[in-house]
Coordinates of C-alpha atoms and ligand atoms in Angstrom, one line a residue:
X1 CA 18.8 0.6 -12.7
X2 CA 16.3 3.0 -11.7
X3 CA 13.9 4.3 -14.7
X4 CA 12.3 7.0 -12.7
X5 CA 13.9 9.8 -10.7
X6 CA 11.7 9.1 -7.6
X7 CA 10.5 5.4 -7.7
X8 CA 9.7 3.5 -4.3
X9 CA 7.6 2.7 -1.2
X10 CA 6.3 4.4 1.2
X11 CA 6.0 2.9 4.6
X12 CA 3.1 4.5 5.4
X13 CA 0.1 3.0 6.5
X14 CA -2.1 2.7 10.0
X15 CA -0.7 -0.5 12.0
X16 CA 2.2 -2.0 13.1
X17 CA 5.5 -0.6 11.3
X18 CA 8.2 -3.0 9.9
X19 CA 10.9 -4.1 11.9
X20 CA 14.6 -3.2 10.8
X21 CA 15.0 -6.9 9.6
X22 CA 12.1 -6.3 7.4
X23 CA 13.2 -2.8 6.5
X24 CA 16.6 -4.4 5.5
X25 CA 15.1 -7.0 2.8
X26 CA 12.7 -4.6 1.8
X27 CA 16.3 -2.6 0.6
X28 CA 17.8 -5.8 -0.7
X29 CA 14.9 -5.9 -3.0
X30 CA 14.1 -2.9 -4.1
X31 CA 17.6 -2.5 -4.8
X32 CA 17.4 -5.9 -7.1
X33 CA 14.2 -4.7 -9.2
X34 CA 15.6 -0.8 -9.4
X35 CA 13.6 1.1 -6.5
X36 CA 15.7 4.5 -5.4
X37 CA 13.5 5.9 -2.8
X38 CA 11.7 4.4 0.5
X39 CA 9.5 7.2 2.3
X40 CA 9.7 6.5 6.5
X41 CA 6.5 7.6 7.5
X42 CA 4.9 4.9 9.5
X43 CA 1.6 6.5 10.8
X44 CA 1.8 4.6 14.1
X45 CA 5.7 5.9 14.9
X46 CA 4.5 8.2 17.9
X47 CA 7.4 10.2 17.2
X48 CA 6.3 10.0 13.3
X49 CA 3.3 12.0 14.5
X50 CA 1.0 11.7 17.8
X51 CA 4.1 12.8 19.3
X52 CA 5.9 14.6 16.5
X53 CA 7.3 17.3 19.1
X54 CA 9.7 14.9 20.5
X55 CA 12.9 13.9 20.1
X56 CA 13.4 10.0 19.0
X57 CA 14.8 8.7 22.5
X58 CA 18.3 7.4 22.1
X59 CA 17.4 3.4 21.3
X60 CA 14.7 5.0 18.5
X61 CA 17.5 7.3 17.2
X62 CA 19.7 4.5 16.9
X63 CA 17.4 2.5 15.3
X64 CA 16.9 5.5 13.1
X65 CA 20.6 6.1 11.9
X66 CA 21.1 2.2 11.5
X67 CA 18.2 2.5 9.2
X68 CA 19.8 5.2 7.1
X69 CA 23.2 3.3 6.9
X70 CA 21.1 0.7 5.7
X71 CA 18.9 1.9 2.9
X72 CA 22.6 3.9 1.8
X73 CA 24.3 0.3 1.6
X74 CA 21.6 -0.8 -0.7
X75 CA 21.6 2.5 -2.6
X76 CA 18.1 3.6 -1.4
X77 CA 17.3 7.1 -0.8
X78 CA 15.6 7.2 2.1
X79 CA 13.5 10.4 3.2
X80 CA 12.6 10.7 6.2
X81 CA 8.5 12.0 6.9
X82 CA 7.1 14.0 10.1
X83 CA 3.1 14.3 10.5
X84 CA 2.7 17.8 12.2
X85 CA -0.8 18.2 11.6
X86 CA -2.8 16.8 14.0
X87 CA -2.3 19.4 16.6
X88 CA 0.5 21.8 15.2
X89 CA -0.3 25.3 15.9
X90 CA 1.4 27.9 13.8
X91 CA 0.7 30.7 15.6
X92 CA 2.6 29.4 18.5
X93 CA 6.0 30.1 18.7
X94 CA 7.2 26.9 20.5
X95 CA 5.4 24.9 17.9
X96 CA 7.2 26.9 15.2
X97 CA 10.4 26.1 17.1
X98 CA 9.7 22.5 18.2
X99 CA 9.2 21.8 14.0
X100 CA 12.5 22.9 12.7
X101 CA 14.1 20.9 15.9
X102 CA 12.7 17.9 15.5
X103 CA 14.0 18.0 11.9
X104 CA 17.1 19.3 12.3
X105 CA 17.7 16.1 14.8
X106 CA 16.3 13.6 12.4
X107 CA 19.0 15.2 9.8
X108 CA 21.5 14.7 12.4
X109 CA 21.5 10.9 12.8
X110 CA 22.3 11.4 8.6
X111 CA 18.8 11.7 7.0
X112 CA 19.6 14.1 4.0
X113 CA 15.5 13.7 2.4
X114 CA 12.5 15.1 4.4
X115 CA 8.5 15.4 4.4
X116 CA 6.1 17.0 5.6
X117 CA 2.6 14.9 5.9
X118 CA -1.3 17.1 6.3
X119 CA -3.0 14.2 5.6
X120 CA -5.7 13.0 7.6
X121 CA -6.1 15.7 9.6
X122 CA -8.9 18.3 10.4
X123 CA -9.9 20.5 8.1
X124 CA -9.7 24.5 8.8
X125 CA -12.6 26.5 7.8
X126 CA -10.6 28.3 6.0
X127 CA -9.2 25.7 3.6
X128 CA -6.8 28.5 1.6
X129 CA -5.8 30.0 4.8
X130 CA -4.6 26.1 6.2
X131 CA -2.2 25.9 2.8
X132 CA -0.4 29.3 3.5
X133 CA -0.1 28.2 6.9
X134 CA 1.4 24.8 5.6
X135 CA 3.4 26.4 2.8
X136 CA 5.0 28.8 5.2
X137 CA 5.9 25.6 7.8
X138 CA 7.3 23.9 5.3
X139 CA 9.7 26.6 3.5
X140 CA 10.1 27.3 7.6
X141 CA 11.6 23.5 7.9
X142 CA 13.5 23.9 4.4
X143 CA 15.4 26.8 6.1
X144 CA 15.6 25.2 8.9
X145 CA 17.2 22.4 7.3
X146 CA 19.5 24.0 4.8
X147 CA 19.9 28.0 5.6
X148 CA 22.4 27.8 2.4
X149 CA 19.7 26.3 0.3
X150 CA 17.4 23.0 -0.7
X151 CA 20.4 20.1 -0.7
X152 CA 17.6 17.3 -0.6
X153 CA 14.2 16.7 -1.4
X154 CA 11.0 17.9 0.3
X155 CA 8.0 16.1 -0.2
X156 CA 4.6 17.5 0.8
X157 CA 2.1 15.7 1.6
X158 CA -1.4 18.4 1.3
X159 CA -4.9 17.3 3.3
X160 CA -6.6 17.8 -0.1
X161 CA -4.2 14.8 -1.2
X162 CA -6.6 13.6 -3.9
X163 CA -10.0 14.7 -6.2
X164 CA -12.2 13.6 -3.9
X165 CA -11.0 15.8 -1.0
X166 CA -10.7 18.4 -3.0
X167 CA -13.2 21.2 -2.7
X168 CA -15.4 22.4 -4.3
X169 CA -13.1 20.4 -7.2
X170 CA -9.2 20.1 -8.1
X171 CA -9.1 22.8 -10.9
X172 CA -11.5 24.7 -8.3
X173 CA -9.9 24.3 -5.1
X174 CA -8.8 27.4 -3.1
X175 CA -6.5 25.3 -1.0
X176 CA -4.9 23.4 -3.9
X177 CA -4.1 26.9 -5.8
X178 CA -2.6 28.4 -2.8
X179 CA -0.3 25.4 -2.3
X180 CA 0.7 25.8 -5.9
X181 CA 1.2 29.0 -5.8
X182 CA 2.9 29.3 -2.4
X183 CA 5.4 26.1 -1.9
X184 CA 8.6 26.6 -3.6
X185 CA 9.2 24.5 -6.9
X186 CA 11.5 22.4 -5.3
X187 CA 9.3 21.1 -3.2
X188 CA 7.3 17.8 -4.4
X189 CA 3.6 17.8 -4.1
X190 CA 2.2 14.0 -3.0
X191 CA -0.9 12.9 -4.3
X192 CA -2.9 9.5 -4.7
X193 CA -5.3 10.3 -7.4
X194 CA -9.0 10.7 -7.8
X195 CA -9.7 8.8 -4.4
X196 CA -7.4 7.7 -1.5
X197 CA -7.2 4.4 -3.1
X198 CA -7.6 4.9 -6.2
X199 CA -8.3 1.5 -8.8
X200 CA -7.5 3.9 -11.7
X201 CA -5.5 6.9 -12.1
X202 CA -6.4 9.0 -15.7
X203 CA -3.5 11.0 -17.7
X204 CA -5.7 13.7 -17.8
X205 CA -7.1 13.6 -13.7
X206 CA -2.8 14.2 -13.4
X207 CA -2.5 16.9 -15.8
X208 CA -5.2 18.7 -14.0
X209 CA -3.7 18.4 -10.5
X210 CA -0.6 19.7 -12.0
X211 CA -2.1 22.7 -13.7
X212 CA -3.8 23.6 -10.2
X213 CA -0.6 22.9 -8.3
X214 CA 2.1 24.5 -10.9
X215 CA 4.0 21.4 -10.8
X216 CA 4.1 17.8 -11.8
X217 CA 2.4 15.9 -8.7
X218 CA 4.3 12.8 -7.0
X219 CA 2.2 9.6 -6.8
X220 CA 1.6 8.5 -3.1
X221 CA 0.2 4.9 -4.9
X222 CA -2.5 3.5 -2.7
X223 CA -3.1 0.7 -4.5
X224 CA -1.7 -2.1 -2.8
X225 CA -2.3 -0.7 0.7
X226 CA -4.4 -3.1 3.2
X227 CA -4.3 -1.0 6.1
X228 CA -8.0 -0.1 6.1
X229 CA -9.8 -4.1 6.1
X230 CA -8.7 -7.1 7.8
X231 CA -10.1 -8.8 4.3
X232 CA -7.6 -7.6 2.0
X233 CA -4.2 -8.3 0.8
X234 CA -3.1 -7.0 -2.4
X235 CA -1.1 -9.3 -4.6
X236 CA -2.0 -7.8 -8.2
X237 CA 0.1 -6.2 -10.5
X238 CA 0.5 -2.7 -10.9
X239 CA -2.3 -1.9 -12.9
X240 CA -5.0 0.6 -13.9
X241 CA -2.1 3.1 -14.7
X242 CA -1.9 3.8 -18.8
X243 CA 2.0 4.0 -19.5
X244 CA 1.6 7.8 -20.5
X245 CA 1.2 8.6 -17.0
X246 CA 4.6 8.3 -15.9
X247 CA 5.3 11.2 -18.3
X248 CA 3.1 13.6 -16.1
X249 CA 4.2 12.7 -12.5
X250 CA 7.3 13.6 -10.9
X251 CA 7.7 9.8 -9.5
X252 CA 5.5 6.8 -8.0
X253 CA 6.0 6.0 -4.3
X254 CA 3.5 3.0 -3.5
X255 CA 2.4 2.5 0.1
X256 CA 1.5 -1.3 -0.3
X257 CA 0.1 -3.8 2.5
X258 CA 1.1 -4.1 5.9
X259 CA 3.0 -7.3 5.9
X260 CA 5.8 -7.0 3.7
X261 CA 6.4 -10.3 2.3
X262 CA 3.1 -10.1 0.3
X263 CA 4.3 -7.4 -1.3
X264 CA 7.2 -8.9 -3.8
X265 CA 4.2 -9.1 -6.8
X266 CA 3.1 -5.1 -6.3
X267 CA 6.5 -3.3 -6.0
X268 CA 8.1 -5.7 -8.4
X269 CA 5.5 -5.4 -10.6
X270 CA 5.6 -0.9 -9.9
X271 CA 9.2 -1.6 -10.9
X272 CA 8.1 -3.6 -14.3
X273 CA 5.9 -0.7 -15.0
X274 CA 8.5 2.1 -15.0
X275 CA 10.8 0.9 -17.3
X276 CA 7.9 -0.8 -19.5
X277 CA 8.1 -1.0 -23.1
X278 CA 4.6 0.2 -25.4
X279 CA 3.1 -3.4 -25.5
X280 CA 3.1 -3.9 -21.7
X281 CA 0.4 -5.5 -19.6
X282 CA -0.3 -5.6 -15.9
X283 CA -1.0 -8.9 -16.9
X284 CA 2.5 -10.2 -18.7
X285 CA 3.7 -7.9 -15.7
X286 CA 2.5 -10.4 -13.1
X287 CA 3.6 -13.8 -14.7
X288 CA 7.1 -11.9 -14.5
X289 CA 6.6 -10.8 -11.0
X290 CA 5.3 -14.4 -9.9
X291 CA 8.2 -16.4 -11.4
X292 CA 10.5 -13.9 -9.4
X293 CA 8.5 -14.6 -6.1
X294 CA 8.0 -19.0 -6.9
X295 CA 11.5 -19.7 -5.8
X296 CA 10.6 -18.3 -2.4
X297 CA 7.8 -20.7 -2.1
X298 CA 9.8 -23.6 -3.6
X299 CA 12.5 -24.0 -0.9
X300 CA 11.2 -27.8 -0.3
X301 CA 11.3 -30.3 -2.5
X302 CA 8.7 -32.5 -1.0
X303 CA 6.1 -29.8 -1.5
X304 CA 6.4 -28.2 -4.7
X305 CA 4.1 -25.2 -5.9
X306 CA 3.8 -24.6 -9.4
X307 CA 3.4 -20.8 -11.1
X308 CA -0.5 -21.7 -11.6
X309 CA -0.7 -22.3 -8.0
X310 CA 0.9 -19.2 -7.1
X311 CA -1.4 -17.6 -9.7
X312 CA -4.5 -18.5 -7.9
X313 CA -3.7 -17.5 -5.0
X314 CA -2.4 -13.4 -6.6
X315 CA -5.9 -13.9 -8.0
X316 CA -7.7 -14.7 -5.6
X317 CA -6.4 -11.9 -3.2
X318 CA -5.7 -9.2 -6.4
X319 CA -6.5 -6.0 -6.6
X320 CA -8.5 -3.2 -4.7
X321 CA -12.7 -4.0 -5.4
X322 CA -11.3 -6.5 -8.1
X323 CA -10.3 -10.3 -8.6
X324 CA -8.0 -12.3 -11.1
X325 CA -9.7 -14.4 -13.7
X326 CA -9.1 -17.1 -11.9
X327 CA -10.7 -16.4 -8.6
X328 CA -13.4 -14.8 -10.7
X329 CA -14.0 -18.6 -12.4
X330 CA -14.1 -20.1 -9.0
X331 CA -16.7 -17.5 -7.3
X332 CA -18.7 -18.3 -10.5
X333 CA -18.6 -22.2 -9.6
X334 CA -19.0 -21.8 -6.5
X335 CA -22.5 -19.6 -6.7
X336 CA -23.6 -22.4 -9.3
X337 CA -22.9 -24.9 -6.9
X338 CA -25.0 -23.7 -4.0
X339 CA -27.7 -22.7 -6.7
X340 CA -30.9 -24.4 -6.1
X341 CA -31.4 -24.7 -9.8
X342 CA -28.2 -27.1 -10.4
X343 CA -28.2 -30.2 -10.9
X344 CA -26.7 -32.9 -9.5
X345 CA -24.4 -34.1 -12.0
X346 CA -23.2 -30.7 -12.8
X347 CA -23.2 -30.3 -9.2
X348 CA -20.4 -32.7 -9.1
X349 CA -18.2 -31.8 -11.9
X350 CA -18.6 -28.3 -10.3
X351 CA -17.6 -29.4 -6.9
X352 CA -14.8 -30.9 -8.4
X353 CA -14.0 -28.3 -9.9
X354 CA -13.5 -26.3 -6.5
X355 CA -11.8 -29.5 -4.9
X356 CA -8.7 -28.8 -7.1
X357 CA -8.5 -25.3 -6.9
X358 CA -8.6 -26.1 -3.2
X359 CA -6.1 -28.7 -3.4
X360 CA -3.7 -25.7 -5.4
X361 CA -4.0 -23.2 -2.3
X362 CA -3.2 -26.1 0.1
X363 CA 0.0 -27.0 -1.8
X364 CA 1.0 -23.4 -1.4
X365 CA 0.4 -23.8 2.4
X366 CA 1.7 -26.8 3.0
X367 CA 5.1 -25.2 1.1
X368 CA 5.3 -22.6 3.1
X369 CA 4.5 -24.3 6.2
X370 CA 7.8 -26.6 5.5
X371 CA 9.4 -23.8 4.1
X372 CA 12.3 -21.6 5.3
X373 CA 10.8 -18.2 5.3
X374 CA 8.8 -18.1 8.2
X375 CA 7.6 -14.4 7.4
X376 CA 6.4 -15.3 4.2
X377 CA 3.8 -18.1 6.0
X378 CA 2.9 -16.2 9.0
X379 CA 1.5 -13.3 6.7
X380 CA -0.2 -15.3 4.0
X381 CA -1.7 -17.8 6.1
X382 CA -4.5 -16.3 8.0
X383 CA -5.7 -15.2 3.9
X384 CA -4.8 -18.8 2.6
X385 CA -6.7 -20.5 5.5
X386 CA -9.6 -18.1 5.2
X387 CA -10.4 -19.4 1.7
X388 CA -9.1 -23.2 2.2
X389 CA -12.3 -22.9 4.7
X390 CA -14.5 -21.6 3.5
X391 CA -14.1 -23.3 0.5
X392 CA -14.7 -26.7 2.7
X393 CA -17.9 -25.2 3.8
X394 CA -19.0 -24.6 0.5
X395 CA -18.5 -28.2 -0.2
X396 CA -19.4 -30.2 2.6
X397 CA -22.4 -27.8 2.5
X398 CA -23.4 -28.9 -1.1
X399 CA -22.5 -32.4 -0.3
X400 CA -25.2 -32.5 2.4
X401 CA -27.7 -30.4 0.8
X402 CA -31.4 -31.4 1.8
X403 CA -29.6 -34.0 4.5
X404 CA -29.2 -32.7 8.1
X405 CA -27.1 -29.5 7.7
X406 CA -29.6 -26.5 7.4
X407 CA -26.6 -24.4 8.8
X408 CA -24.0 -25.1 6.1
X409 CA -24.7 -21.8 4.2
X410 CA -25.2 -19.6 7.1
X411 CA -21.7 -16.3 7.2
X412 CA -20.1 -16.9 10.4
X413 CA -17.9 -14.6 11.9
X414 CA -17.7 -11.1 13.4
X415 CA -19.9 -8.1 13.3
X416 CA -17.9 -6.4 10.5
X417 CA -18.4 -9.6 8.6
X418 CA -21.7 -9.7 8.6
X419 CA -21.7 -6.1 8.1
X420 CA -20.0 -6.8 5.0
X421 CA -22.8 -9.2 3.7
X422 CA -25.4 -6.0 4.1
X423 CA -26.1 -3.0 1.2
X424 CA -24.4 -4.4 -1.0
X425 CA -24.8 -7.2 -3.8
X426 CA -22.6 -10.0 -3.2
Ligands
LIG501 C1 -4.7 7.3 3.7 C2 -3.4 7.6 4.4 C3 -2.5 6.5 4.4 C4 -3.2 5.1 4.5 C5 -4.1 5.0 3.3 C6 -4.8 3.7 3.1 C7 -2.6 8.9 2.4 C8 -2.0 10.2 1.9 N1 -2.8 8.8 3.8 O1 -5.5 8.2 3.6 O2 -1.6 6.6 5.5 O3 -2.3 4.0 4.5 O4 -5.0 6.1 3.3 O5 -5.7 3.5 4.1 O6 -2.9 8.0 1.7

């Protein structure tokens, strides 16, 4: 059961979009944990955007109204988002035109939600004169859509989509008060907080965004996203949220990482937090969210994962800018172990130390590699392998320390690795 009127995920980052087969157990699941709402707005869909004049050719359409039928079987509302803004020119009539059509053909293959998506795009100079020209697209699509009146929702996504776009501040900002002001109130305003991804999101940083926009805001959560580093998957709980804040927004959409198996501890964990009672932690929320995700990891017998072993790995690959505990003890061993000052028998009960948290994240990959659901192993492995090795280089690295290995300790990899190493402290 559903604890918040608008409570779901958006598919809506840069990259590759799901398949229909992931789409369909996305459904399944959200369904099981009490998600109403999935937001189709896949920023690499060329017809989603680069292309958003066009009609979905007649395989893409098909596609589209098999996705519908199936997010309906599971009881999803799905709303279906267009991303105009690259290029749309109000003052052109065919533009004007070529809007309201390509909506009114998406609602024909049964889509009864919609959106509108600014973000990312170009600023005008004019940043209050861009909103009334947005405002009056959109209640231009709702007419489009519904000449009798608003039947479905309308979600809005602005380009000032969170404090840190806004200028010259939220309570400030010329564009933000002419939204407000402008769109109807039944449209829903999206928003993702103080930053695009944003590790915490204040009661009062919403209740100011809702003052300036004369409504309660919708969370577009980009908390769990990956999208924007090859180094990141985020398999935390929903977290740096205080409970009150669910009183101020009008829902929580959150547009997690790209591969979707990954993403059972975040959106089960969003679901947790909706419905949570006073004495709730993202913590407690986890453990729950990990025993729901174990059996998927414990298909064969022969290679059995336990819930700490799952736990290392959610820590060790956690939260934006943040790790678990337990990743946090192992990055403390492991600088003590390649720090000159140690010695060598705490060396060794160090480097022990990181042998069995290395042996846990091989179990999990040796499960999954004998395990049913390919999916699962295809997208945790490049991360899983990533830290097995380097956590061998670590090791043999110590092992042969002052023997013949001067290179142990040197980063390999590519230029944004070693770009990562620079300007910054660890
Ligand atoms: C963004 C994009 C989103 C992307 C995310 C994380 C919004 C409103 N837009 O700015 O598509 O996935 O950052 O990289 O968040």
């Amino acid at each position: 059961m559903s604890t918040m009127p608008v409570l779901g995920v958006i598919e809506g980052f840069y990259g590759r979009p799901w398949t229909a087969a992931q789409r369909g157990r996305l459904f399944e699941r959200m369904a099981a944990w009490g998600l109403n709402t999935y937001l189709y707005a896949p920023k690499d869909d060329r017809w989603h955007r680069q292309e958003w004049r066009e009609a979905y050719p007649a395989a893409e359409a098909e596609s589209l109204r098999a996705l519908v039928e199936d997010a309906r079987q599971h009881g999803v509302r799905l709303v279906y988002a267009l991303a105009p803004g690259l290029d749309l020119d109000w003052a052109n009539g065919a533009d004007r035109r070529a809007l309201a059509q390509k909506f009114v053909s998406v609602q024909r293959l049964g889509i009864e939600h919609f959106s509108l998506l600014f973000d990312d795009i170009p600023y005008a100079p004019d940043r209050a004169a861009q909103a009334r020209e947005q405002v009056a697209a959109t209640h231009h699509v709702l007419d489009a859509l519904w000449p009798d009146g608003q039947a479905g929702l309308m979600l809005f996504c602005p380009t000032e989509y969170c404090a840190e776009r806004a200028r010259p501040g939220v309570a400030s900002s010329p564009y933000l008060r002419a939204l407000g002001e402008g769109l109807r109130p039944s449209v829903d305003i999206l928003w993702t907080g103080p930053q695009v991804v944003s590790p915490e999101i204040s009661v009062q940083s919403i209740l100011e965004v809702n003052r300036a926009v004369c409504r309660p805001v919708l969370l577009w959560d980009n908390l769990h996203a990956s999208d924007y580093s090859l180094h990141r998957l985020h398999l935390g709980p929903y977290a740096g949220r205080p409970l009150d804040l669910r009183a101020g927004v009008a829902g929580i959409l959150s547009n997690p990482n790209n591969p979707l198996e990954p993403n059972t501890p975040g959106l089960f964990s969003l679901a947790d937090y909706a419905g949570a009672a006073p004495d709730w932690t993202p913590e407690t929320s986890l453990d729950r969210a990990l025993e729901v995700w174990l059996p998927e990891f414990m298909a064969v017998p022969a290679h059995p994962v336990t819930l700490e072993d799952l736990r290392l790995v959610a820590h060790m690959l956690y939260l934006p800018g943040q790790l678990g505990p337990q990743a946090v003890r192992v990055l403390t061993v492991a600088r003590q172990v390649v720090d000159l000052q140690t010695g060598a028998e705490q060396r060794a009960s160090l480097l022990e130390e990181l042998r069995a948290a290395r042996r846990r994240v091989v179990r999990v990959l040796r499960a999954l590699e004998a395990g049913p659901n390919r999916d699962l192993l295809f997208d945790l492995h490049p991360y899983l392998v990533d830290v097995v090795e380097e956590l061998n280089r670590l090791m043999v690295g110590a092992t042969q320390r002052g023997e013949d290995d001067p290179e142990a300790f040197l980063y390999r990899g590519s230029l944004a690795d070693h770009l990562m190493t620079l300007g910054r402290e660890n």
